[in-house]
Amino acid sequence: MNTHAIGDIILCEAAIAEGVRNVAARLNQDYTDAVVITVVPGGILYTADLTRQLNFDINMDYISCPHTPGERHNNSSIVYHQNIAIANRHVILIDDAIESGGTMKRLVELLQNNFHPASVAVAVLFVKPGRVSIPAKLYYAYEMENDDLLVGYGMPWEDKYRNRPNVAKLITK
């Protein structure tokens, strides 16, 4: 039984592309070299679009911390195999969005406390209101006005909709 529907489009493809360009421009001003760590699977699409616009040298790795969209307290395990040494390097964590911020805060603190990078920054397409403070410089294109459930461009609901080319509201019935 279908208990949800796609609602209004919040970010169309053109708005996403503009947001990616804006974040890339700011990163290009601040970095000459960095390790990009994608939060998988949600950050894959944004990472692909963003890294193609970076004009500095990057190495790429990935990290995972599964959670349920809309969940405020993610205590799931973080999986990071560290394929690229990050000690004394600038690290940019890339994900689709920051919702409550709890998961991203845990990821940043894990990297800072255990792998000793020179710095950790976070790059996402958008942030939601009411997020927790994250101990890293944030690069984002959009700040949402509310905490609507959103899907698309990497964000799922019930393991669907990640591949939508836009970001839309999810209507639950």
Short mmCIF file of N, CA and C in Angstrom, two decimals:
data_model
loop_
_atom_site.label_atom_id
_atom_site.label_comp_id
_atom_site.label_asym_id
_atom_site.label_seq_id
_atom_site.Cartn_x
_atom_site.Cartn_y
_atom_site.Cartn_z
N MET A 1 0.84 -1.19 0.00
CA MET A 1 0.00 0.00 0.00
C MET A 1 0.88 1.25 0.00
N ASN A 2 0.65 2.16 -0.91
CA ASN A 2 1.39 3.39 -1.00
C ASN A 2 0.90 4.36 0.06
N THR A 3 1.77 4.75 0.98
CA THR A 3 1.38 5.65 2.05
C THR A 3 2.07 7.00 1.96
N HIS A 4 2.59 7.33 0.78
CA HIS A 4 3.24 8.61 0.59
C HIS A 4 3.15 9.03 -0.87
N ALA A 5 3.38 10.31 -1.09
CA ALA A 5 3.33 10.87 -2.44
C ALA A 5 4.37 11.99 -2.54
N ILE A 6 4.77 12.27 -3.74
CA ILE A 6 5.71 13.36 -3.98
C ILE A 6 4.90 14.66 -4.07
N GLY A 7 5.33 15.65 -3.30
CA GLY A 7 4.67 16.95 -3.29
C GLY A 7 5.42 17.97 -4.12
N ASP A 8 5.37 19.21 -3.67
CA ASP A 8 6.00 20.31 -4.39
C ASP A 8 7.50 20.12 -4.54
N ILE A 9 8.02 20.56 -5.66
CA ILE A 9 9.46 20.56 -5.88
C ILE A 9 10.04 21.77 -5.14
N ILE A 10 11.01 21.49 -4.29
CA ILE A 10 11.64 22.53 -3.47
C ILE A 10 12.87 23.10 -4.18
N LEU A 11 13.67 22.22 -4.79
CA LEU A 11 14.83 22.64 -5.57
C LEU A 11 14.79 21.93 -6.92
N CYS A 12 14.61 22.70 -7.98
CA CYS A 12 14.60 22.13 -9.33
C CYS A 12 16.05 21.87 -9.77
N GLU A 13 16.21 21.24 -10.91
CA GLU A 13 17.55 20.91 -11.41
C GLU A 13 18.41 22.16 -11.59
N ALA A 14 17.82 23.24 -12.07
CA ALA A 14 18.58 24.48 -12.27
C ALA A 14 19.04 25.06 -10.94
N ALA A 15 18.19 25.03 -9.92
CA ALA A 15 18.56 25.54 -8.59
C ALA A 15 19.66 24.68 -7.99
N ILE A 16 19.58 23.37 -8.17
CA ILE A 16 20.63 22.48 -7.67
C ILE A 16 21.95 22.82 -8.35
N ALA A 17 21.93 22.96 -9.67
CA ALA A 17 23.16 23.28 -10.41
C ALA A 17 23.75 24.61 -9.96
N GLU A 18 22.90 25.61 -9.73
CA GLU A 18 23.38 26.91 -9.24
C GLU A 18 23.98 26.76 -7.84
N GLY A 19 23.33 26.00 -6.98
CA GLY A 19 23.84 25.77 -5.64
C GLY A 19 25.19 25.07 -5.65
N VAL A 20 25.33 24.08 -6.52
CA VAL A 20 26.61 23.38 -6.65
C VAL A 20 27.70 24.36 -7.09
N ARG A 21 27.39 25.19 -8.08
CA ARG A 21 28.36 26.18 -8.56
C ARG A 21 28.78 27.13 -7.44
N ASN A 22 27.83 27.58 -6.63
CA ASN A 22 28.13 28.52 -5.55
C ASN A 22 29.02 27.89 -4.49
N VAL A 23 28.71 26.66 -4.10
CA VAL A 23 29.54 25.99 -3.09
C VAL A 23 30.93 25.72 -3.67
N ALA A 24 31.01 25.26 -4.90
CA ALA A 24 32.31 25.01 -5.53
C ALA A 24 33.16 26.28 -5.60
N ALA A 25 32.55 27.40 -5.92
CA ALA A 25 33.29 28.66 -6.00
C ALA A 25 33.90 29.01 -4.64
N ARG A 26 33.15 28.82 -3.58
CA ARG A 26 33.66 29.11 -2.23
C ARG A 26 34.78 28.14 -1.84
N LEU A 27 34.60 26.87 -2.16
CA LEU A 27 35.66 25.90 -1.87
C LEU A 27 36.92 26.21 -2.68
N ASN A 28 36.75 26.59 -3.94
CA ASN A 28 37.89 26.93 -4.80
C ASN A 28 38.67 28.13 -4.25
N GLN A 29 38.00 29.04 -3.58
CA GLN A 29 38.68 30.18 -2.96
C GLN A 29 39.49 29.76 -1.73
N ASP A 30 39.01 28.74 -1.02
CA ASP A 30 39.59 28.40 0.28
C ASP A 30 40.62 27.27 0.25
N TYR A 31 40.67 26.47 -0.82
CA TYR A 31 41.52 25.29 -0.81
C TYR A 31 42.41 25.22 -2.05
N THR A 32 43.59 24.62 -1.86
CA THR A 32 44.47 24.28 -2.97
C THR A 32 44.71 22.77 -3.04
N ASP A 33 44.28 22.07 -1.98
CA ASP A 33 44.44 20.63 -1.90
C ASP A 33 43.55 20.13 -0.77
N ALA A 34 42.88 19.00 -0.95
CA ALA A 34 42.03 18.47 0.12
C ALA A 34 41.71 17.01 -0.14
N VAL A 35 41.30 16.34 0.93
CA VAL A 35 40.74 15.00 0.82
C VAL A 35 39.23 15.17 0.92
N VAL A 36 38.53 14.73 -0.10
CA VAL A 36 37.07 14.76 -0.12
C VAL A 36 36.58 13.41 0.38
N ILE A 37 35.75 13.43 1.42
CA ILE A 37 35.18 12.20 1.94
C ILE A 37 33.67 12.28 1.76
N THR A 38 33.14 11.40 0.93
CA THR A 38 31.71 11.36 0.65
C THR A 38 30.99 10.54 1.71
N VAL A 39 29.89 11.09 2.22
CA VAL A 39 29.02 10.32 3.10
C VAL A 39 28.09 9.52 2.19
N VAL A 40 28.30 8.20 2.19
CA VAL A 40 27.54 7.35 1.28
C VAL A 40 26.37 6.71 2.02
N PRO A 41 25.27 6.44 1.28
CA PRO A 41 25.09 6.67 -0.15
C PRO A 41 24.54 8.06 -0.50
N GLY A 42 24.02 8.79 0.47
CA GLY A 42 23.32 10.05 0.17
C GLY A 42 24.13 11.10 -0.54
N GLY A 43 25.41 11.19 -0.25
CA GLY A 43 26.23 12.24 -0.82
C GLY A 43 26.82 11.96 -2.18
N ILE A 44 26.53 10.79 -2.74
CA ILE A 44 27.17 10.40 -4.01
C ILE A 44 26.84 11.37 -5.15
N LEU A 45 25.58 11.71 -5.33
CA LEU A 45 25.21 12.59 -6.45
C LEU A 45 25.81 13.98 -6.30
N TYR A 46 25.71 14.53 -5.10
CA TYR A 46 26.26 15.86 -4.85
C TYR A 46 27.78 15.86 -5.00
N THR A 47 28.44 14.82 -4.51
CA THR A 47 29.89 14.73 -4.66
C THR A 47 30.29 14.72 -6.13
N ALA A 48 29.59 13.94 -6.93
CA ALA A 48 29.91 13.86 -8.36
C ALA A 48 29.79 15.24 -9.01
N ASP A 49 28.71 15.93 -8.73
CA ASP A 49 28.51 17.25 -9.33
C ASP A 49 29.51 18.28 -8.80
N LEU A 50 29.74 18.26 -7.49
CA LEU A 50 30.60 19.25 -6.87
C LEU A 50 32.06 19.07 -7.24
N THR A 51 32.57 17.86 -7.16
CA THR A 51 34.00 17.66 -7.40
C THR A 51 34.41 17.97 -8.83
N ARG A 52 33.50 17.83 -9.77
CA ARG A 52 33.84 18.17 -11.16
C ARG A 52 34.04 19.67 -11.34
N GLN A 53 33.63 20.46 -10.36
CA GLN A 53 33.81 21.91 -10.45
C GLN A 53 34.91 22.44 -9.55
N LEU A 54 35.61 21.54 -8.87
CA LEU A 54 36.71 21.98 -8.01
C LEU A 54 37.97 22.09 -8.85
N ASN A 55 38.71 23.18 -8.67
CA ASN A 55 39.91 23.38 -9.49
C ASN A 55 41.19 23.19 -8.67
N PHE A 56 41.10 22.43 -7.59
CA PHE A 56 42.29 22.11 -6.80
C PHE A 56 42.42 20.59 -6.72
N ASP A 57 43.60 20.13 -6.32
CA ASP A 57 43.86 18.70 -6.23
C ASP A 57 43.06 18.08 -5.10
N ILE A 58 42.44 16.93 -5.39
CA ILE A 58 41.70 16.20 -4.35
C ILE A 58 42.07 14.72 -4.38
N ASN A 59 41.96 14.12 -3.23
CA ASN A 59 41.91 12.68 -3.09
C ASN A 59 40.50 12.39 -2.62
N MET A 60 40.00 11.18 -2.90
CA MET A 60 38.61 10.88 -2.54
C MET A 60 38.52 9.61 -1.70
N ASP A 61 37.64 9.66 -0.72
CA ASP A 61 37.36 8.51 0.13
C ASP A 61 35.87 8.56 0.49
N TYR A 62 35.43 7.64 1.32
CA TYR A 62 34.02 7.60 1.70
C TYR A 62 33.86 7.14 3.14
N ILE A 63 32.71 7.47 3.70
CA ILE A 63 32.35 7.12 5.07
C ILE A 63 30.85 6.84 5.08
N SER A 64 30.40 6.04 6.02
CA SER A 64 28.99 5.68 6.08
C SER A 64 28.49 5.68 7.51
N CYS A 65 27.25 6.12 7.68
CA CYS A 65 26.57 6.08 8.97
C CYS A 65 25.08 6.02 8.69
N PRO A 66 24.56 4.82 8.45
CA PRO A 66 23.16 4.69 8.03
C PRO A 66 22.20 5.28 9.05
N HIS A 67 21.14 5.90 8.53
CA HIS A 67 20.08 6.40 9.41
C HIS A 67 18.78 6.47 8.63
N THR A 68 17.72 6.61 9.36
CA THR A 68 16.40 6.74 8.77
C THR A 68 16.10 8.21 8.57
N PRO A 69 15.71 8.64 7.36
CA PRO A 69 15.38 10.05 7.14
C PRO A 69 14.33 10.52 8.13
N GLY A 70 14.57 11.71 8.67
CA GLY A 70 13.65 12.27 9.64
C GLY A 70 13.98 11.87 11.07
N GLU A 71 14.86 10.89 11.25
CA GLU A 71 15.26 10.43 12.58
C GLU A 71 16.15 11.48 13.23
N ARG A 72 15.87 11.81 14.46
CA ARG A 72 16.62 12.86 15.16
C ARG A 72 17.81 12.34 15.96
N HIS A 73 17.85 11.06 16.27
CA HIS A 73 18.91 10.52 17.12
C HIS A 73 19.51 9.28 16.47
N ASN A 74 20.50 9.49 15.63
CA ASN A 74 21.15 8.39 14.92
C ASN A 74 22.31 7.87 15.75
N ASN A 75 22.17 6.65 16.21
CA ASN A 75 23.24 6.02 16.98
C ASN A 75 23.87 4.84 16.23
N SER A 76 23.62 4.74 14.93
CA SER A 76 24.16 3.62 14.17
C SER A 76 25.68 3.74 14.05
N SER A 77 26.30 2.63 13.72
CA SER A 77 27.75 2.57 13.62
C SER A 77 28.26 3.40 12.43
N ILE A 78 29.40 4.01 12.64
CA ILE A 78 30.09 4.72 11.57
C ILE A 78 31.08 3.73 10.95
N VAL A 79 31.07 3.65 9.63
CA VAL A 79 32.00 2.78 8.93
C VAL A 79 32.94 3.66 8.10
N TYR A 80 34.22 3.62 8.47
CA TYR A 80 35.23 4.39 7.76
C TYR A 80 36.50 3.54 7.70
N HIS A 81 36.88 3.14 6.52
CA HIS A 81 38.04 2.27 6.35
C HIS A 81 39.33 3.05 6.12
N GLN A 82 39.25 4.33 5.97
CA GLN A 82 40.38 5.22 5.71
C GLN A 82 41.31 4.68 4.63
N ASN A 83 40.88 4.81 3.42
CA ASN A 83 41.69 4.42 2.27
C ASN A 83 42.75 5.46 1.94
N ILE A 84 42.54 6.70 2.36
CA ILE A 84 43.46 7.81 2.12
C ILE A 84 43.87 8.37 3.48
N ALA A 85 45.16 8.52 3.71
CA ALA A 85 45.64 9.12 4.97
C ALA A 85 45.19 10.58 5.04
N ILE A 86 44.60 10.97 6.16
CA ILE A 86 44.11 12.34 6.29
C ILE A 86 44.82 13.14 7.37
N ALA A 87 45.75 12.53 8.10
CA ALA A 87 46.49 13.27 9.13
C ALA A 87 47.16 14.48 8.51
N ASN A 88 46.95 15.63 9.14
CA ASN A 88 47.55 16.89 8.70
C ASN A 88 47.10 17.34 7.31
N ARG A 89 45.99 16.83 6.83
CA ARG A 89 45.43 17.24 5.53
C ARG A 89 44.10 17.93 5.77
N HIS A 90 43.72 18.77 4.84
CA HIS A 90 42.39 19.39 4.89
C HIS A 90 41.38 18.38 4.36
N VAL A 91 40.29 18.22 5.09
CA VAL A 91 39.25 17.26 4.75
C VAL A 91 37.95 18.00 4.50
N ILE A 92 37.27 17.62 3.43
CA ILE A 92 35.93 18.16 3.14
C ILE A 92 34.97 16.99 3.12
N LEU A 93 34.08 16.93 4.10
CA LEU A 93 33.03 15.91 4.14
C LEU A 93 31.90 16.39 3.26
N ILE A 94 31.44 15.55 2.34
CA ILE A 94 30.37 15.94 1.42
C ILE A 94 29.17 15.02 1.61
N ASP A 95 28.00 15.62 1.78
CA ASP A 95 26.75 14.89 1.89
C ASP A 95 25.67 15.69 1.17
N ASP A 96 24.49 15.08 1.02
CA ASP A 96 23.41 15.77 0.33
C ASP A 96 22.88 16.95 1.14
N ALA A 97 22.65 16.75 2.44
CA ALA A 97 22.03 17.78 3.26
C ALA A 97 22.36 17.55 4.73
N ILE A 98 22.14 18.59 5.53
CA ILE A 98 22.20 18.45 6.98
C ILE A 98 20.79 18.68 7.48
N GLU A 99 20.24 17.66 8.10
CA GLU A 99 18.90 17.77 8.67
C GLU A 99 19.02 18.18 10.13
N SER A 100 19.06 17.26 11.07
CA SER A 100 19.22 17.63 12.48
C SER A 100 20.66 17.99 12.79
N GLY A 101 21.59 17.45 12.00
CA GLY A 101 23.01 17.72 12.20
C GLY A 101 23.71 16.73 13.11
N GLY A 102 22.95 15.89 13.79
CA GLY A 102 23.54 14.95 14.74
C GLY A 102 24.50 13.97 14.09
N THR A 103 24.11 13.40 12.97
CA THR A 103 24.99 12.45 12.29
C THR A 103 26.25 13.14 11.80
N MET A 104 26.12 14.30 11.18
CA MET A 104 27.30 15.01 10.67
C MET A 104 28.21 15.40 11.82
N LYS A 105 27.67 15.81 12.93
CA LYS A 105 28.49 16.16 14.09
C LYS A 105 29.30 14.94 14.54
N ARG A 106 28.68 13.78 14.59
CA ARG A 106 29.38 12.55 14.97
C ARG A 106 30.50 12.23 13.98
N LEU A 107 30.23 12.39 12.68
CA LEU A 107 31.25 12.11 11.66
C LEU A 107 32.45 13.05 11.79
N VAL A 108 32.18 14.34 11.96
CA VAL A 108 33.25 15.33 12.10
C VAL A 108 34.08 15.02 13.33
N GLU A 109 33.42 14.76 14.45
CA GLU A 109 34.15 14.49 15.69
C GLU A 109 34.98 13.21 15.59
N LEU A 110 34.46 12.19 14.93
CA LEU A 110 35.23 10.96 14.74
C LEU A 110 36.51 11.24 13.96
N LEU A 111 36.40 11.97 12.87
CA LEU A 111 37.57 12.28 12.05
C LEU A 111 38.56 13.14 12.82
N GLN A 112 38.07 14.18 13.50
CA GLN A 112 38.95 15.07 14.25
C GLN A 112 39.67 14.35 15.38
N ASN A 113 38.94 13.54 16.12
CA ASN A 113 39.49 12.91 17.32
C ASN A 113 40.37 11.70 17.04
N ASN A 114 40.15 11.02 15.92
CA ASN A 114 40.86 9.77 15.67
C ASN A 114 41.85 9.80 14.52
N PHE A 115 41.71 10.77 13.62
CA PHE A 115 42.55 10.76 12.41
C PHE A 115 43.36 12.04 12.23
N HIS A 116 43.15 13.05 13.06
CA HIS A 116 43.96 14.25 13.18
C HIS A 116 44.20 15.02 11.87
N PRO A 117 43.14 15.34 11.15
CA PRO A 117 43.31 16.16 9.95
C PRO A 117 43.70 17.59 10.33
N ALA A 118 44.26 18.33 9.39
CA ALA A 118 44.58 19.73 9.61
C ALA A 118 43.31 20.53 9.85
N SER A 119 42.26 20.19 9.10
CA SER A 119 40.95 20.83 9.28
C SER A 119 39.88 19.92 8.70
N VAL A 120 38.65 20.13 9.15
CA VAL A 120 37.50 19.42 8.59
C VAL A 120 36.45 20.47 8.25
N ALA A 121 35.97 20.43 7.02
CA ALA A 121 34.86 21.27 6.58
C ALA A 121 33.76 20.34 6.09
N VAL A 122 32.57 20.88 5.98
CA VAL A 122 31.41 20.12 5.52
C VAL A 122 30.78 20.87 4.36
N ALA A 123 30.53 20.15 3.26
CA ALA A 123 29.87 20.74 2.09
C ALA A 123 28.61 19.95 1.80
N VAL A 124 27.48 20.66 1.79
CA VAL A 124 26.18 20.05 1.49
C VAL A 124 25.40 21.00 0.60
N LEU A 125 24.38 20.46 -0.04
CA LEU A 125 23.53 21.32 -0.87
C LEU A 125 22.70 22.26 -0.01
N PHE A 126 22.12 21.73 1.07
CA PHE A 126 21.32 22.59 1.94
C PHE A 126 21.34 22.11 3.38
N VAL A 127 20.95 23.03 4.26
CA VAL A 127 20.80 22.73 5.68
C VAL A 127 19.37 23.04 6.08
N LYS A 128 18.92 22.35 7.13
CA LYS A 128 17.59 22.59 7.66
C LYS A 128 17.70 23.39 8.96
N PRO A 129 16.61 24.04 9.36
CA PRO A 129 16.64 24.82 10.61
C PRO A 129 16.70 23.91 11.82
N GLY A 130 17.12 24.46 12.94
CA GLY A 130 17.11 23.72 14.19
C GLY A 130 18.20 22.67 14.31
N ARG A 131 19.19 22.74 13.45
CA ARG A 131 20.26 21.73 13.50
C ARG A 131 21.19 22.02 14.67
N VAL A 132 21.87 20.98 15.11
CA VAL A 132 22.85 21.13 16.18
C VAL A 132 24.10 21.81 15.63
N SER A 133 24.89 22.33 16.51
CA SER A 133 26.15 22.95 16.11
C SER A 133 27.14 21.86 15.70
N ILE A 134 27.78 22.06 14.58
CA ILE A 134 28.76 21.11 14.05
C ILE A 134 30.13 21.78 14.10
N PRO A 135 31.13 21.13 14.71
CA PRO A 135 32.44 21.76 14.87
C PRO A 135 33.28 21.75 13.59
N ALA A 136 32.78 22.40 12.56
CA ALA A 136 33.47 22.46 11.27
C ALA A 136 32.92 23.65 10.50
N LYS A 137 33.70 24.13 9.55
CA LYS A 137 33.20 25.18 8.66
C LYS A 137 32.19 24.54 7.72
N LEU A 138 31.02 25.19 7.56
CA LEU A 138 29.96 24.66 6.71
C LEU A 138 29.90 25.44 5.40
N TYR A 139 29.84 24.69 4.31
CA TYR A 139 29.62 25.25 2.98
C TYR A 139 28.29 24.69 2.49
N TYR A 140 27.33 25.56 2.27
CA TYR A 140 26.05 25.11 1.75
C TYR A 140 25.45 26.19 0.88
N ALA A 141 24.58 25.77 -0.01
CA ALA A 141 23.97 26.69 -0.95
C ALA A 141 22.65 27.26 -0.43
N TYR A 142 21.89 26.43 0.28
CA TYR A 142 20.55 26.84 0.69
C TYR A 142 20.30 26.51 2.15
N GLU A 143 19.55 27.38 2.81
CA GLU A 143 19.07 27.13 4.16
C GLU A 143 17.55 27.04 4.07
N MET A 144 17.02 25.87 4.37
CA MET A 144 15.58 25.65 4.27
C MET A 144 14.85 26.39 5.39
N GLU A 145 13.62 26.77 5.10
CA GLU A 145 12.82 27.53 6.06
C GLU A 145 12.13 26.63 7.08
N ASN A 146 11.95 25.34 6.73
CA ASN A 146 11.24 24.45 7.65
C ASN A 146 11.88 23.07 7.60
N ASP A 147 11.29 22.16 8.34
CA ASP A 147 11.85 20.82 8.48
C ASP A 147 11.03 19.77 7.72
N ASP A 148 10.48 20.15 6.56
CA ASP A 148 9.70 19.20 5.75
C ASP A 148 10.54 17.97 5.42
N LEU A 149 9.87 16.83 5.29
CA LEU A 149 10.53 15.63 4.78
C LEU A 149 10.79 15.83 3.30
N LEU A 150 12.03 15.66 2.87
CA LEU A 150 12.40 15.89 1.48
C LEU A 150 13.03 14.64 0.89
N VAL A 151 12.84 14.46 -0.40
CA VAL A 151 13.41 13.32 -1.12
C VAL A 151 14.03 13.80 -2.43
N GLY A 152 14.90 12.96 -2.97
CA GLY A 152 15.51 13.25 -4.26
C GLY A 152 16.94 13.74 -4.10
N TYR A 153 17.68 13.70 -5.19
CA TYR A 153 19.07 14.14 -5.25
C TYR A 153 19.89 13.53 -4.11
N GLY A 154 19.70 12.24 -3.91
CA GLY A 154 20.45 11.50 -2.90
C GLY A 154 19.65 11.16 -1.66
N MET A 155 18.57 11.90 -1.40
CA MET A 155 17.78 11.67 -0.18
C MET A 155 16.66 10.68 -0.45
N PRO A 156 16.60 9.62 0.38
CA PRO A 156 15.60 8.59 0.14
C PRO A 156 14.41 8.67 1.09
N TRP A 157 13.44 7.90 0.77
CA TRP A 157 12.38 7.53 1.70
C TRP A 157 12.09 6.06 1.42
N GLU A 158 12.19 5.24 2.44
CA GLU A 158 12.01 3.80 2.28
C GLU A 158 12.87 3.26 1.14
N ASP A 159 14.10 3.71 1.08
CA ASP A 159 15.09 3.28 0.08
C ASP A 159 14.67 3.58 -1.35
N LYS A 160 13.84 4.57 -1.56
CA LYS A 160 13.43 4.98 -2.91
C LYS A 160 13.67 6.49 -3.06
N TYR A 161 13.61 6.95 -4.28
CA TYR A 161 13.62 8.37 -4.65
C TYR A 161 15.00 9.04 -4.66
N ARG A 162 16.07 8.34 -4.30
CA ARG A 162 17.40 8.97 -4.31
C ARG A 162 17.75 9.52 -5.69
N ASN A 163 17.27 8.84 -6.74
CA ASN A 163 17.67 9.20 -8.09
C ASN A 163 16.83 10.31 -8.72
N ARG A 164 15.90 10.89 -7.99
CA ARG A 164 15.15 12.03 -8.53
C ARG A 164 16.14 13.16 -8.81
N PRO A 165 16.02 13.86 -9.92
CA PRO A 165 16.96 14.92 -10.26
C PRO A 165 16.70 16.23 -9.53
N ASN A 166 15.65 16.25 -8.72
CA ASN A 166 15.30 17.45 -7.97
C ASN A 166 15.07 17.07 -6.51
N VAL A 167 14.78 18.07 -5.70
CA VAL A 167 14.44 17.84 -4.29
C VAL A 167 12.98 18.23 -4.12
N ALA A 168 12.19 17.28 -3.60
CA ALA A 168 10.76 17.52 -3.46
C ALA A 168 10.29 17.16 -2.05
N LYS A 169 9.16 17.74 -1.67
CA LYS A 169 8.53 17.37 -0.41
C LYS A 169 7.97 15.96 -0.53
N LEU A 170 8.02 15.26 0.59
CA LEU A 170 7.38 13.96 0.66
C LEU A 170 6.11 14.15 1.49
N ILE A 171 5.01 13.69 0.94
CA ILE A 171 3.73 13.78 1.66
C ILE A 171 3.43 12.39 2.19
N THR A 172 3.33 12.28 3.50
CA THR A 172 2.97 11.00 4.10
C THR A 172 1.49 11.06 4.47
N LYS A 173 0.83 9.93 4.27
CA LYS A 173 -0.62 9.90 4.54
C LYS A 173 -0.91 9.17 5.81
#
